[in-house]
Tab-separated table of C-alpha atoms (C1' of nucleotides) in Angstrom:
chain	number	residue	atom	x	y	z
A	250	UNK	CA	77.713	12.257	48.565
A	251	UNK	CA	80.293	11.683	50.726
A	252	UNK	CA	79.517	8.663	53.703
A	253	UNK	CA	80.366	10.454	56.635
A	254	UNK	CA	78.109	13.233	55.627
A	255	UNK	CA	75.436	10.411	54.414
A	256	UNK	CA	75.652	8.771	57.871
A	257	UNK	CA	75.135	12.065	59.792
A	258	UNK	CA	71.753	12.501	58.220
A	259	UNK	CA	70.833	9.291	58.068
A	260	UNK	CA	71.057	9.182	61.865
A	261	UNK	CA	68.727	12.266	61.558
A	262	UNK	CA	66.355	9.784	59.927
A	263	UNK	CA	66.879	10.898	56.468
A	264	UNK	CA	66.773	9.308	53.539
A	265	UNK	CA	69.913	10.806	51.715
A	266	UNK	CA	70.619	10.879	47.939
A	267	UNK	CA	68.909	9.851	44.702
A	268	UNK	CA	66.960	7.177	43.284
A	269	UNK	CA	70.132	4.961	43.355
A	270	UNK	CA	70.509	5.132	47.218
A	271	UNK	CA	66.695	4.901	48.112
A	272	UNK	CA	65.922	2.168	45.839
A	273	UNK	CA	69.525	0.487	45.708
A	274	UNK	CA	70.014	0.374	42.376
A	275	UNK	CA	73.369	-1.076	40.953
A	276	UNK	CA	75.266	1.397	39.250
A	277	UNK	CA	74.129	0.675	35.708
A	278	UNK	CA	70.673	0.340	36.533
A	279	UNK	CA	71.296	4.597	38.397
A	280	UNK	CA	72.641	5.382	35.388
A	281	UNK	CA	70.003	3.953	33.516
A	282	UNK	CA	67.242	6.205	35.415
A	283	UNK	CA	68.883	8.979	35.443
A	284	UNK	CA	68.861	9.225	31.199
A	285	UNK	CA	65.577	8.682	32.032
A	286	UNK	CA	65.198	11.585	33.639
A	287	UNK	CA	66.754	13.226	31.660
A	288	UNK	CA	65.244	12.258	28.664
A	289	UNK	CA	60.943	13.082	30.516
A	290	UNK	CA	62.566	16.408	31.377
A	291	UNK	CA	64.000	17.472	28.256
A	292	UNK	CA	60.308	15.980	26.351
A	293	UNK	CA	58.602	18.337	29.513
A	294	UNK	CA	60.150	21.510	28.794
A	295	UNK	CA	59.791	21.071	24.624
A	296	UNK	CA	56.473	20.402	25.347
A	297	UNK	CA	55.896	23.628	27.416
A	298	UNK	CA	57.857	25.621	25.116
A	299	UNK	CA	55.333	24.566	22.477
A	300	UNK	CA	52.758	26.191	24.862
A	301	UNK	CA	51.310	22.369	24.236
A	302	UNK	CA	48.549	20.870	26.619
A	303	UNK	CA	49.725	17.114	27.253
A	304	UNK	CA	46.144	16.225	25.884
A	305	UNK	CA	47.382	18.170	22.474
A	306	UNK	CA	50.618	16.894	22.236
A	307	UNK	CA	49.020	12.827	23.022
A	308	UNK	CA	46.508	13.888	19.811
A	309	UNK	CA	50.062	14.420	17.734
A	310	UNK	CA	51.500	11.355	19.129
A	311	UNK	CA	48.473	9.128	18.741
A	312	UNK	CA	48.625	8.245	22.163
A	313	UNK	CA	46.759	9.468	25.342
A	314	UNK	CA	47.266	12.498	28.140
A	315	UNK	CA	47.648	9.644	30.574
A	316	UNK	CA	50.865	8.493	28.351
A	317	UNK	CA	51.723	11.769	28.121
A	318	UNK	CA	51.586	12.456	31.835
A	319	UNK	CA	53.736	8.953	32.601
A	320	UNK	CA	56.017	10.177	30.003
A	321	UNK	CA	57.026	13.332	31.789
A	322	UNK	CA	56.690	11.257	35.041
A	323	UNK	CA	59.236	8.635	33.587
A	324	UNK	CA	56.922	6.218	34.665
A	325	UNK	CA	58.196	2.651	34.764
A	326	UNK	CA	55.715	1.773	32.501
A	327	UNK	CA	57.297	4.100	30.075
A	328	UNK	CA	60.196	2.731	27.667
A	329	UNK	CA	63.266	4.965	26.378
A	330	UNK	CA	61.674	4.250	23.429
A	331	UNK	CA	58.618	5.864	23.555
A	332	UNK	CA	60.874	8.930	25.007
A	333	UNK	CA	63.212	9.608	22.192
A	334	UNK	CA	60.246	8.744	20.274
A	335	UNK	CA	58.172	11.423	21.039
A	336	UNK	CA	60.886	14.134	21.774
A	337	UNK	CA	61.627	13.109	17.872
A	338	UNK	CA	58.038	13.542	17.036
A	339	UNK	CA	58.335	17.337	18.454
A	340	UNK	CA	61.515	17.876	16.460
A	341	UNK	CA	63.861	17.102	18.287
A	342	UNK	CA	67.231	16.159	16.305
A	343	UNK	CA	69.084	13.128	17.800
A	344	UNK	CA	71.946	15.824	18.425
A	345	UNK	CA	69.289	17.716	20.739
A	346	UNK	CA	68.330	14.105	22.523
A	347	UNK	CA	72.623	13.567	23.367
A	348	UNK	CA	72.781	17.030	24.613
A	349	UNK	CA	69.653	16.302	27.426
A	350	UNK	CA	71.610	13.074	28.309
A	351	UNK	CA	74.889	15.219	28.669
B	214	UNK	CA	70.051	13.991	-0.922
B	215	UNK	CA	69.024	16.343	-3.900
B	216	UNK	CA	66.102	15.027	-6.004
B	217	UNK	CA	67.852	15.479	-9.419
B	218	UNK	CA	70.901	13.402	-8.344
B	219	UNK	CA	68.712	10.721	-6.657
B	220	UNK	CA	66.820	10.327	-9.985
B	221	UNK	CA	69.722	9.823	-12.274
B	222	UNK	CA	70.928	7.106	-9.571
B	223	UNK	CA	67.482	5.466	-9.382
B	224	UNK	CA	67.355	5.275	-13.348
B	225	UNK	CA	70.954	3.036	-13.333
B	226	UNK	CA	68.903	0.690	-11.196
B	227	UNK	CA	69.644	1.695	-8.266
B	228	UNK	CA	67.978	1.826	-4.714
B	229	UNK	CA	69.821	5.104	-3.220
B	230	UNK	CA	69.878	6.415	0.381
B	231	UNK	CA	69.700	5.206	3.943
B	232	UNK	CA	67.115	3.095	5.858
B	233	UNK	CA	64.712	6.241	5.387
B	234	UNK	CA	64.585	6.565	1.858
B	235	UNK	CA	64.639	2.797	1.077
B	236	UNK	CA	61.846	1.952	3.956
B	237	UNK	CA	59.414	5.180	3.025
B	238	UNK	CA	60.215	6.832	6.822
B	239	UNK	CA	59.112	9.557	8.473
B	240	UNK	CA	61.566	12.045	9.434
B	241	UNK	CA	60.808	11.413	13.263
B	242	UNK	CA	60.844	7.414	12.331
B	243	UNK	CA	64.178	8.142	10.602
B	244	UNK	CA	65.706	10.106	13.322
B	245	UNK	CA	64.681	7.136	15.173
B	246	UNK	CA	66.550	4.580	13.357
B	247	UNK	CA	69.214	6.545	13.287
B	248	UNK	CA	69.657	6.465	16.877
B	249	UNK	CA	69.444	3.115	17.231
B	250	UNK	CA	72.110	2.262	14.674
B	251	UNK	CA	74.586	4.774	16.675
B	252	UNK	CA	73.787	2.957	19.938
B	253	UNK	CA	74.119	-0.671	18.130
B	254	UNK	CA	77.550	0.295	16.427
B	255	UNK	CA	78.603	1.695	19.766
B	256	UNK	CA	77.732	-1.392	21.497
B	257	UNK	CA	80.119	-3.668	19.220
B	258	UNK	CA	82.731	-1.413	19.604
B	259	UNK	CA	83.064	-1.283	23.420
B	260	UNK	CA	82.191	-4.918	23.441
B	261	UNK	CA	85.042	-5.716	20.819
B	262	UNK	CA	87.516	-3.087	22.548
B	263	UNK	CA	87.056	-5.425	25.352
B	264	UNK	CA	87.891	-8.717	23.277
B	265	UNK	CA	84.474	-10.092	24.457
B	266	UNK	CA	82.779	-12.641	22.494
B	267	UNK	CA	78.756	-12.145	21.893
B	268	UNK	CA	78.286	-14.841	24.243
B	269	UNK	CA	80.437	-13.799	27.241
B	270	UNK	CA	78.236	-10.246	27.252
B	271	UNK	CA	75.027	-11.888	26.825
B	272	UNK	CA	76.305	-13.504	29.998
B	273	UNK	CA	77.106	-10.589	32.149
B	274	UNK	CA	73.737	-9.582	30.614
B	275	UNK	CA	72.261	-12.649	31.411
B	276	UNK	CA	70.913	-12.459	28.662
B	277	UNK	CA	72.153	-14.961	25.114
B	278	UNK	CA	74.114	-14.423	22.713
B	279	UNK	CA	71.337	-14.154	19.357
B	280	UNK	CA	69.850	-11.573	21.363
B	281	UNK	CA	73.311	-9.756	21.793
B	282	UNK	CA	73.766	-9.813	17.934
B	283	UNK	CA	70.161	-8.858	17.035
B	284	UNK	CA	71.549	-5.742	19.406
B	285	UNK	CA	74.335	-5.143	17.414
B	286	UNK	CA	72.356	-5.365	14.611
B	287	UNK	CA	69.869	-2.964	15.505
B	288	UNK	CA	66.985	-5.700	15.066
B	289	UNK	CA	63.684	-4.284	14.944
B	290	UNK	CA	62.741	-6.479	18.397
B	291	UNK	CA	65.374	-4.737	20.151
B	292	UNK	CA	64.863	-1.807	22.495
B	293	UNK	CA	66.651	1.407	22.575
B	294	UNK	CA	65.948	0.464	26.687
B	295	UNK	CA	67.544	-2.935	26.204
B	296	UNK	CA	70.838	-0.963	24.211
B	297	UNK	CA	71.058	1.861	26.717
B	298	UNK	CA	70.966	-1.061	29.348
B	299	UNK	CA	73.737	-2.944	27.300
B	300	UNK	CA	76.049	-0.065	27.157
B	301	UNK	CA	75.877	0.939	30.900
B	302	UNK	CA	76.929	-3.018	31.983
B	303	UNK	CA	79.778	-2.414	29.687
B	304	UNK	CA	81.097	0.758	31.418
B	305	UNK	CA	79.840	3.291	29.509
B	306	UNK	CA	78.344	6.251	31.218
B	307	UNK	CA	75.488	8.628	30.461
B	308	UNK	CA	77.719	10.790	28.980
B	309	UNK	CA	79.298	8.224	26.803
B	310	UNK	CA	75.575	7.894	25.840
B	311	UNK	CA	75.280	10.851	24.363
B	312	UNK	CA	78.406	11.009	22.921
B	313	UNK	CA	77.342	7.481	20.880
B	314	UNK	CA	73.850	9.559	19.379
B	315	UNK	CA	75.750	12.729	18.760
C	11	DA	C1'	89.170	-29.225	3.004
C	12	DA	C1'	88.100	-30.071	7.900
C	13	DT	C1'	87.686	-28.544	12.507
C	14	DG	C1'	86.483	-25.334	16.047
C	15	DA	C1'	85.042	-20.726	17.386
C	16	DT	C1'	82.160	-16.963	16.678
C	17	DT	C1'	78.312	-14.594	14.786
C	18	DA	C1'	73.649	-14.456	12.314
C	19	DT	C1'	68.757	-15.743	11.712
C	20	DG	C1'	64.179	-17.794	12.712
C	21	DT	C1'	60.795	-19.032	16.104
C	22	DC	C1'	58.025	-18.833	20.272
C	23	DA	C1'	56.183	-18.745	25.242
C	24	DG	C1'	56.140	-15.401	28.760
C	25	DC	C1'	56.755	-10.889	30.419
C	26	DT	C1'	56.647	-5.806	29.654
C	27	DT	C1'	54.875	-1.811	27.614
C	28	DG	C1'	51.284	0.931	25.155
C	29	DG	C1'	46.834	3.276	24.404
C	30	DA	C1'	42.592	3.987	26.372
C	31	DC	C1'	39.410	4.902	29.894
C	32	DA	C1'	37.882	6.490	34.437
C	33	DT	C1'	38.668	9.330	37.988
C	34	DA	C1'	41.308	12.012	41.228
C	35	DA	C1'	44.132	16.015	42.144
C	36	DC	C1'	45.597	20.504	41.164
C	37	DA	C1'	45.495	25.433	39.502
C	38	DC	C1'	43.158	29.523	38.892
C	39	DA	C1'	39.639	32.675	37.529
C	40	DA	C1'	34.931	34.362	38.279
D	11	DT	C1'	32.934	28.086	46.422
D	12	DT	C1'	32.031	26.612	41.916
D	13	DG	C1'	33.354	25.883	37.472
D	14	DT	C1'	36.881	25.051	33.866
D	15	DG	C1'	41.131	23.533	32.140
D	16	DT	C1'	45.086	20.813	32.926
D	17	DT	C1'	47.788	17.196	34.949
D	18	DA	C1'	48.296	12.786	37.819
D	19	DT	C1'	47.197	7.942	39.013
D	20	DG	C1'	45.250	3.298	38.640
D	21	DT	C1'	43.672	-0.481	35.744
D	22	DC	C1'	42.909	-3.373	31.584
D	23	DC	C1'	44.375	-6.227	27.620
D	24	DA	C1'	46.471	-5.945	23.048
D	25	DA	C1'	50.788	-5.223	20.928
D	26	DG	C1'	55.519	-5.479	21.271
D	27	DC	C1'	59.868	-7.089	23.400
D	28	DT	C1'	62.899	-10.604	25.692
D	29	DG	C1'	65.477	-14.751	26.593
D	30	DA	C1'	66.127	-19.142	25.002
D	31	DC	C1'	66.771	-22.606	21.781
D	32	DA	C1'	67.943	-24.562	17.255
D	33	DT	C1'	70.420	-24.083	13.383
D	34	DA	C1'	72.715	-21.715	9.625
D	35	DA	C1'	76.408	-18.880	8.150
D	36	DT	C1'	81.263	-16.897	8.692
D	37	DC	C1'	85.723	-16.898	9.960
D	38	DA	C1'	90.339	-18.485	11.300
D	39	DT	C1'	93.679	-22.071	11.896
D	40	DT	C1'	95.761	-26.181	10.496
DNA sequence: AATGATTATGTCAGCTTGGACATAACACAA
DNA sequence: TTGTGTTATGTCCAAGCTGACATAATCATT
Protein backbone atom coordinates (compact mmCIF):
# COMPACT_ATOMS: atom_id res chain seq x y z
CA UNK A 1 0.00 0.00 0.00
CA UNK A 2 0.97 3.16 -0.84
CA UNK A 3 1.73 5.77 2.51
CA UNK A 4 -0.30 8.53 1.62
CA UNK A 5 -3.22 6.27 1.15
CA UNK A 6 -2.02 4.29 4.50
CA UNK A 7 -1.98 7.62 6.41
CA UNK A 8 -5.48 8.68 5.23
CA UNK A 9 -7.00 5.68 6.90
CA UNK A 10 -4.99 5.49 9.56
CA UNK A 11 -6.23 8.94 10.58
CA UNK A 12 -9.69 7.23 10.17
CA UNK A 13 -8.43 4.99 12.97
CA UNK A 14 -7.68 2.06 10.88
CA UNK A 15 -5.42 -0.37 11.12
CA UNK A 16 -4.21 -0.69 7.40
CA UNK A 17 -2.45 -3.68 5.75
CA UNK A 18 -1.34 -7.20 6.68
CA UNK A 19 0.20 -9.04 9.36
CA UNK A 20 3.53 -7.24 8.54
CA UNK A 21 2.13 -3.69 9.29
CA UNK A 22 -0.04 -4.65 12.41
CA UNK A 23 2.49 -6.69 14.05
CA UNK A 24 5.72 -4.93 12.52
CA UNK A 25 7.33 -7.62 11.27
CA UNK A 26 10.74 -7.14 9.40
CA UNK A 27 10.51 -8.04 5.97
CA UNK A 28 11.80 -11.59 6.21
CA UNK A 29 9.92 -12.44 9.12
CA UNK A 30 6.31 -11.01 6.50
CA UNK A 31 7.56 -13.12 4.17
CA UNK A 32 7.97 -15.82 6.41
CA UNK A 33 4.08 -15.70 7.49
CA UNK A 34 2.83 -15.24 4.56
CA UNK A 35 4.24 -19.00 3.18
CA UNK A 36 2.61 -19.73 6.11
CA UNK A 37 -0.41 -18.84 4.99
CA UNK A 38 -0.08 -20.04 2.25
CA UNK A 39 1.00 -23.26 3.07
CA UNK A 40 -2.60 -23.73 6.15
CA UNK A 41 -4.60 -22.61 3.12
CA UNK A 42 -3.46 -24.81 0.51
CA UNK A 43 -3.55 -28.02 3.53
CA UNK A 44 -7.45 -26.31 4.16
CA UNK A 45 -8.77 -26.60 0.82
CA UNK A 46 -7.04 -30.37 0.14
CA UNK A 47 -8.55 -31.20 3.14
CA UNK A 48 -12.09 -30.03 2.09
CA UNK A 49 -11.70 -31.37 -1.25
CA UNK A 50 -11.23 -34.74 0.46
CA UNK A 51 -14.73 -34.03 1.94
CA UNK A 52 -12.35 -34.81 5.24
CA UNK A 53 -13.57 -33.82 8.85
CA UNK A 54 -10.34 -32.28 10.60
CA UNK A 55 -11.03 -35.04 13.32
CA UNK A 56 -10.55 -37.69 10.20
CA UNK A 57 -7.79 -36.24 8.65
CA UNK A 58 -5.84 -35.82 12.61
CA UNK A 59 -6.75 -39.93 12.79
CA UNK A 60 -4.49 -40.16 9.31
CA UNK A 61 -1.93 -37.91 10.65
CA UNK A 62 -1.69 -39.40 14.12
CA UNK A 63 -2.24 -36.22 15.57
CA UNK A 64 -5.36 -34.44 17.04
CA UNK A 65 -8.46 -32.10 15.56
CA UNK A 66 -7.02 -29.45 17.82
CA UNK A 67 -3.60 -29.78 15.62
CA UNK A 68 -5.55 -29.96 12.85
CA UNK A 69 -7.56 -26.85 13.59
CA UNK A 70 -4.05 -24.76 14.52
CA UNK A 71 -2.79 -26.13 11.36
CA UNK A 72 -5.34 -24.46 9.15
CA UNK A 73 -5.18 -21.52 11.66
CA UNK A 74 -1.29 -21.31 11.10
CA UNK A 75 -1.08 -21.15 14.61
CA UNK A 76 2.26 -20.06 16.01
CA UNK A 77 2.48 -23.09 17.68
CA UNK A 78 2.47 -24.76 14.36
CA UNK A 79 5.96 -25.37 12.47
CA UNK A 80 6.37 -25.33 8.48
CA UNK A 81 7.19 -28.58 9.21
CA UNK A 82 4.31 -30.08 10.39
CA UNK A 83 2.61 -28.11 7.25
CA UNK A 84 4.40 -29.58 4.33
CA UNK A 85 4.23 -32.54 6.43
CA UNK A 86 0.81 -33.14 6.42
CA UNK A 87 -0.10 -31.55 2.97
CA UNK A 88 2.55 -34.51 1.96
CA UNK A 89 0.65 -36.97 3.99
CA UNK A 90 -2.62 -36.03 1.77
CA UNK A 91 -0.60 -36.36 -1.42
CA UNK A 92 0.53 -33.58 -2.06
CA UNK A 93 3.78 -33.64 -4.43
CA UNK A 94 6.49 -31.12 -3.38
CA UNK A 95 5.71 -29.55 -6.96
CA UNK A 96 2.00 -28.98 -5.60
CA UNK A 97 3.56 -27.43 -2.09
CA UNK A 98 5.91 -24.64 -4.56
CA UNK A 99 2.88 -23.87 -6.52
CA UNK A 100 0.72 -22.77 -3.01
CA UNK A 101 3.87 -20.71 -2.08
CA UNK A 102 3.83 -19.12 -5.68
CA UNK B 1 13.47 -47.20 -10.07
CA UNK B 2 12.27 -50.57 -11.71
CA UNK B 3 12.53 -53.62 -9.41
CA UNK B 4 14.41 -55.85 -11.93
CA UNK B 5 17.19 -53.25 -12.46
CA UNK B 6 17.43 -52.47 -8.70
CA UNK B 7 18.00 -56.23 -8.07
CA UNK B 8 20.78 -56.83 -10.48
CA UNK B 9 22.45 -53.58 -8.81
CA UNK B 10 21.81 -54.82 -5.26
CA UNK B 11 23.40 -58.34 -6.20
CA UNK B 12 26.99 -56.39 -7.33
CA UNK B 13 26.88 -55.19 -3.74
CA UNK B 14 25.39 -52.40 -4.06
CA UNK B 15 23.06 -50.07 -1.92
CA UNK B 16 20.98 -48.28 -4.90
CA UNK B 17 18.64 -45.25 -4.73
CA UNK B 18 18.11 -42.06 -2.79
CA UNK B 19 17.62 -41.34 0.96
CA UNK B 20 14.14 -43.23 0.52
CA UNK B 21 15.17 -46.43 -0.63
CA UNK B 22 18.36 -46.65 1.52
CA UNK B 23 16.44 -45.32 4.88
CA UNK B 24 13.06 -47.64 4.28
CA UNK B 25 10.78 -44.13 3.76
CA UNK B 26 7.50 -43.52 3.28
CA UNK B 27 6.54 -41.82 0.23
CA UNK B 28 5.16 -38.74 2.28
CA UNK B 29 8.57 -39.07 4.55
CA UNK B 30 10.43 -39.13 1.20
CA UNK B 31 8.71 -36.26 -0.35
CA UNK B 32 9.73 -34.76 2.82
CA UNK B 33 13.34 -35.19 2.60
CA UNK B 34 13.28 -34.24 -0.58
CA UNK B 35 12.21 -30.88 0.20
CA UNK B 36 14.51 -30.27 2.60
CA UNK B 37 17.53 -31.18 0.50
CA UNK B 38 16.17 -28.57 -2.28
CA UNK B 39 15.89 -25.86 0.40
CA UNK B 40 19.51 -26.87 1.96
CA UNK B 41 21.23 -26.88 -1.60
CA UNK B 42 19.45 -23.63 -2.27
CA UNK B 43 20.68 -22.15 0.83
CA UNK B 44 24.53 -22.77 -0.08
CA UNK B 45 24.05 -21.49 -3.27
CA UNK B 46 22.67 -18.00 -2.48
CA UNK B 47 24.97 -17.96 0.48
CA UNK B 48 28.08 -18.84 -1.81
CA UNK B 49 26.72 -16.49 -4.74
CA UNK B 50 27.19 -13.96 -2.11
CA UNK B 51 30.92 -15.01 -1.20
CA UNK B 52 29.72 -15.40 2.45
CA UNK B 53 31.51 -17.61 4.72
CA UNK B 54 29.24 -20.07 7.09
CA UNK B 55 30.15 -17.91 9.83
CA UNK B 56 29.35 -14.40 8.51
CA UNK B 57 25.48 -15.83 7.81
CA UNK B 58 25.20 -17.50 11.01
CA UNK B 59 25.90 -13.93 12.06
CA UNK B 60 23.29 -12.02 10.26
CA UNK B 61 21.33 -15.05 11.56
CA UNK B 62 22.58 -14.67 14.81
CA UNK B 63 22.77 -17.73 14.84
CA UNK B 64 26.67 -19.98 14.53
CA UNK B 65 28.21 -21.24 12.09
CA UNK B 66 27.82 -25.51 12.91
CA UNK B 67 24.31 -24.74 12.91
CA UNK B 68 24.59 -22.97 9.41
CA UNK B 69 26.34 -26.13 8.00
CA UNK B 70 24.06 -28.71 9.69
CA UNK B 71 21.52 -26.35 7.40
CA UNK B 72 23.29 -26.87 4.45
CA UNK B 73 23.48 -30.23 5.19
CA UNK B 74 20.01 -30.88 5.68
CA UNK B 75 20.73 -32.28 9.36
CA UNK B 76 17.97 -34.09 10.76
CA UNK B 77 17.82 -31.24 13.84
CA UNK B 78 17.22 -28.68 11.37
CA UNK B 79 13.83 -27.21 10.54
CA UNK B 80 12.30 -26.68 7.24
CA UNK B 81 11.08 -23.29 9.54
CA UNK B 82 14.69 -22.57 10.43
CA UNK B 83 15.69 -23.02 6.25
CA UNK B 84 12.70 -21.05 5.02
CA UNK B 85 13.88 -18.44 7.72
CA UNK B 86 17.55 -18.73 6.35
CA UNK B 87 16.63 -18.12 2.83
CA UNK B 88 14.35 -15.03 3.40
CA UNK B 89 17.50 -13.13 5.49
CA UNK B 90 19.42 -13.89 2.41
CA UNK B 91 17.05 -12.13 -0.05
CA UNK B 92 15.18 -14.69 -1.33
CA UNK B 93 11.50 -14.23 -1.66
CA UNK B 94 8.47 -16.50 -1.37
CA UNK B 95 8.57 -17.02 -4.77
CA UNK B 96 12.18 -17.89 -4.89
CA UNK B 97 10.83 -20.43 -2.31
CA UNK B 98 8.99 -22.21 -4.42
CA UNK B 99 11.07 -22.04 -7.17
CA UNK B 100 13.97 -23.91 -4.75
CA UNK B 101 11.12 -27.10 -4.03
CA UNK B 102 9.94 -27.13 -7.59
C1' DA C 1 54.89 -29.81 5.10
C1' DA C 2 53.11 -25.91 7.82
C1' DT C 3 49.98 -22.24 8.49
C1' DG C 4 45.56 -20.07 8.32
C1' DA C 5 40.79 -20.10 6.79
C1' DT C 6 36.68 -22.50 6.23
C1' DT C 7 33.57 -26.23 6.90
C1' DA C 8 31.95 -30.58 9.41
C1' DT C 9 30.58 -33.23 13.54
C1' DG C 10 29.34 -34.24 18.40
C1' DT C 11 27.21 -32.69 22.59
C1' DC C 12 24.01 -30.34 25.64
C1' DA C 13 21.08 -26.84 28.35
C1' DG C 14 17.18 -24.17 27.27
C1' DC C 15 13.45 -22.95 24.43
C1' DT C 16 9.82 -24.27 21.03
C1' DT C 17 6.62 -27.35 19.14
C1' DG C 18 3.58 -31.50 19.23
C1' DG C 19 -0.26 -34.50 20.68
C1' DA C 20 -3.78 -34.83 23.81
C1' DC C 21 -7.50 -33.32 26.52
C1' DA C 22 -11.24 -30.23 27.91
C1' DT C 23 -14.33 -27.08 26.57
C1' DA C 24 -16.21 -23.32 23.92
C1' DA C 25 -18.11 -21.68 19.62
C1' DC C 26 -20.38 -22.38 15.42
C1' DA C 27 -23.55 -24.47 11.86
C1' DC C 28 -27.65 -26.57 10.73
C1' DA C 29 -31.39 -29.77 10.82
C1' DA C 30 -35.43 -31.49 13.31
C1' DT D 1 -34.81 -24.54 21.12
C1' DT D 2 -32.46 -28.74 21.39
C1' DG D 3 -29.51 -31.94 19.62
C1' DT D 4 -25.65 -33.37 16.59
C1' DG D 5 -21.60 -32.73 14.04
C1' DT D 6 -17.75 -29.89 13.19
C1' DT D 7 -14.35 -26.43 14.17
C1' DA D 8 -11.82 -23.16 17.46
C1' DT D 9 -9.17 -22.06 21.69
C1' DG D 10 -6.53 -22.74 25.94
C1' DT D 11 -3.38 -25.58 28.63
C1' DC D 12 -0.01 -29.24 29.81
C1' DC D 13 4.44 -31.71 29.44
C1' DA D 14 7.07 -34.78 26.44
C1' DA D 15 9.61 -34.72 22.28
C1' DG D 16 12.16 -32.19 19.18
C1' DC D 17 14.87 -28.11 17.74
C1' DT D 18 18.27 -24.28 18.49
C1' DG D 19 22.43 -21.81 19.57
C1' DA D 20 26.72 -22.39 21.45
C1' DC D 21 30.91 -24.51 22.27
C1' DA D 22 34.74 -27.71 21.37
C1' DT D 23 37.16 -30.01 18.17
C1' DA D 24 38.00 -32.52 13.93
C1' DA D 25 38.35 -32.43 9.06
C1' DT D 26 39.19 -29.93 4.50
C1' DC D 27 41.06 -26.75 1.69
C1' DA D 28 44.19 -23.24 -0.19
C1' DT D 29 48.45 -20.75 -0.10
C1' DT D 30 53.20 -20.53 0.64
Amino acid sequence: MKEPKRQKLAAAGWTVGGAADFLDLSAPEAAFVEVKLALSQALRLLRTRKRLTQGELAGQLRSSQSRVAKMEAADTTVSIDLLVRALLHLGAKPRDIAKAIT
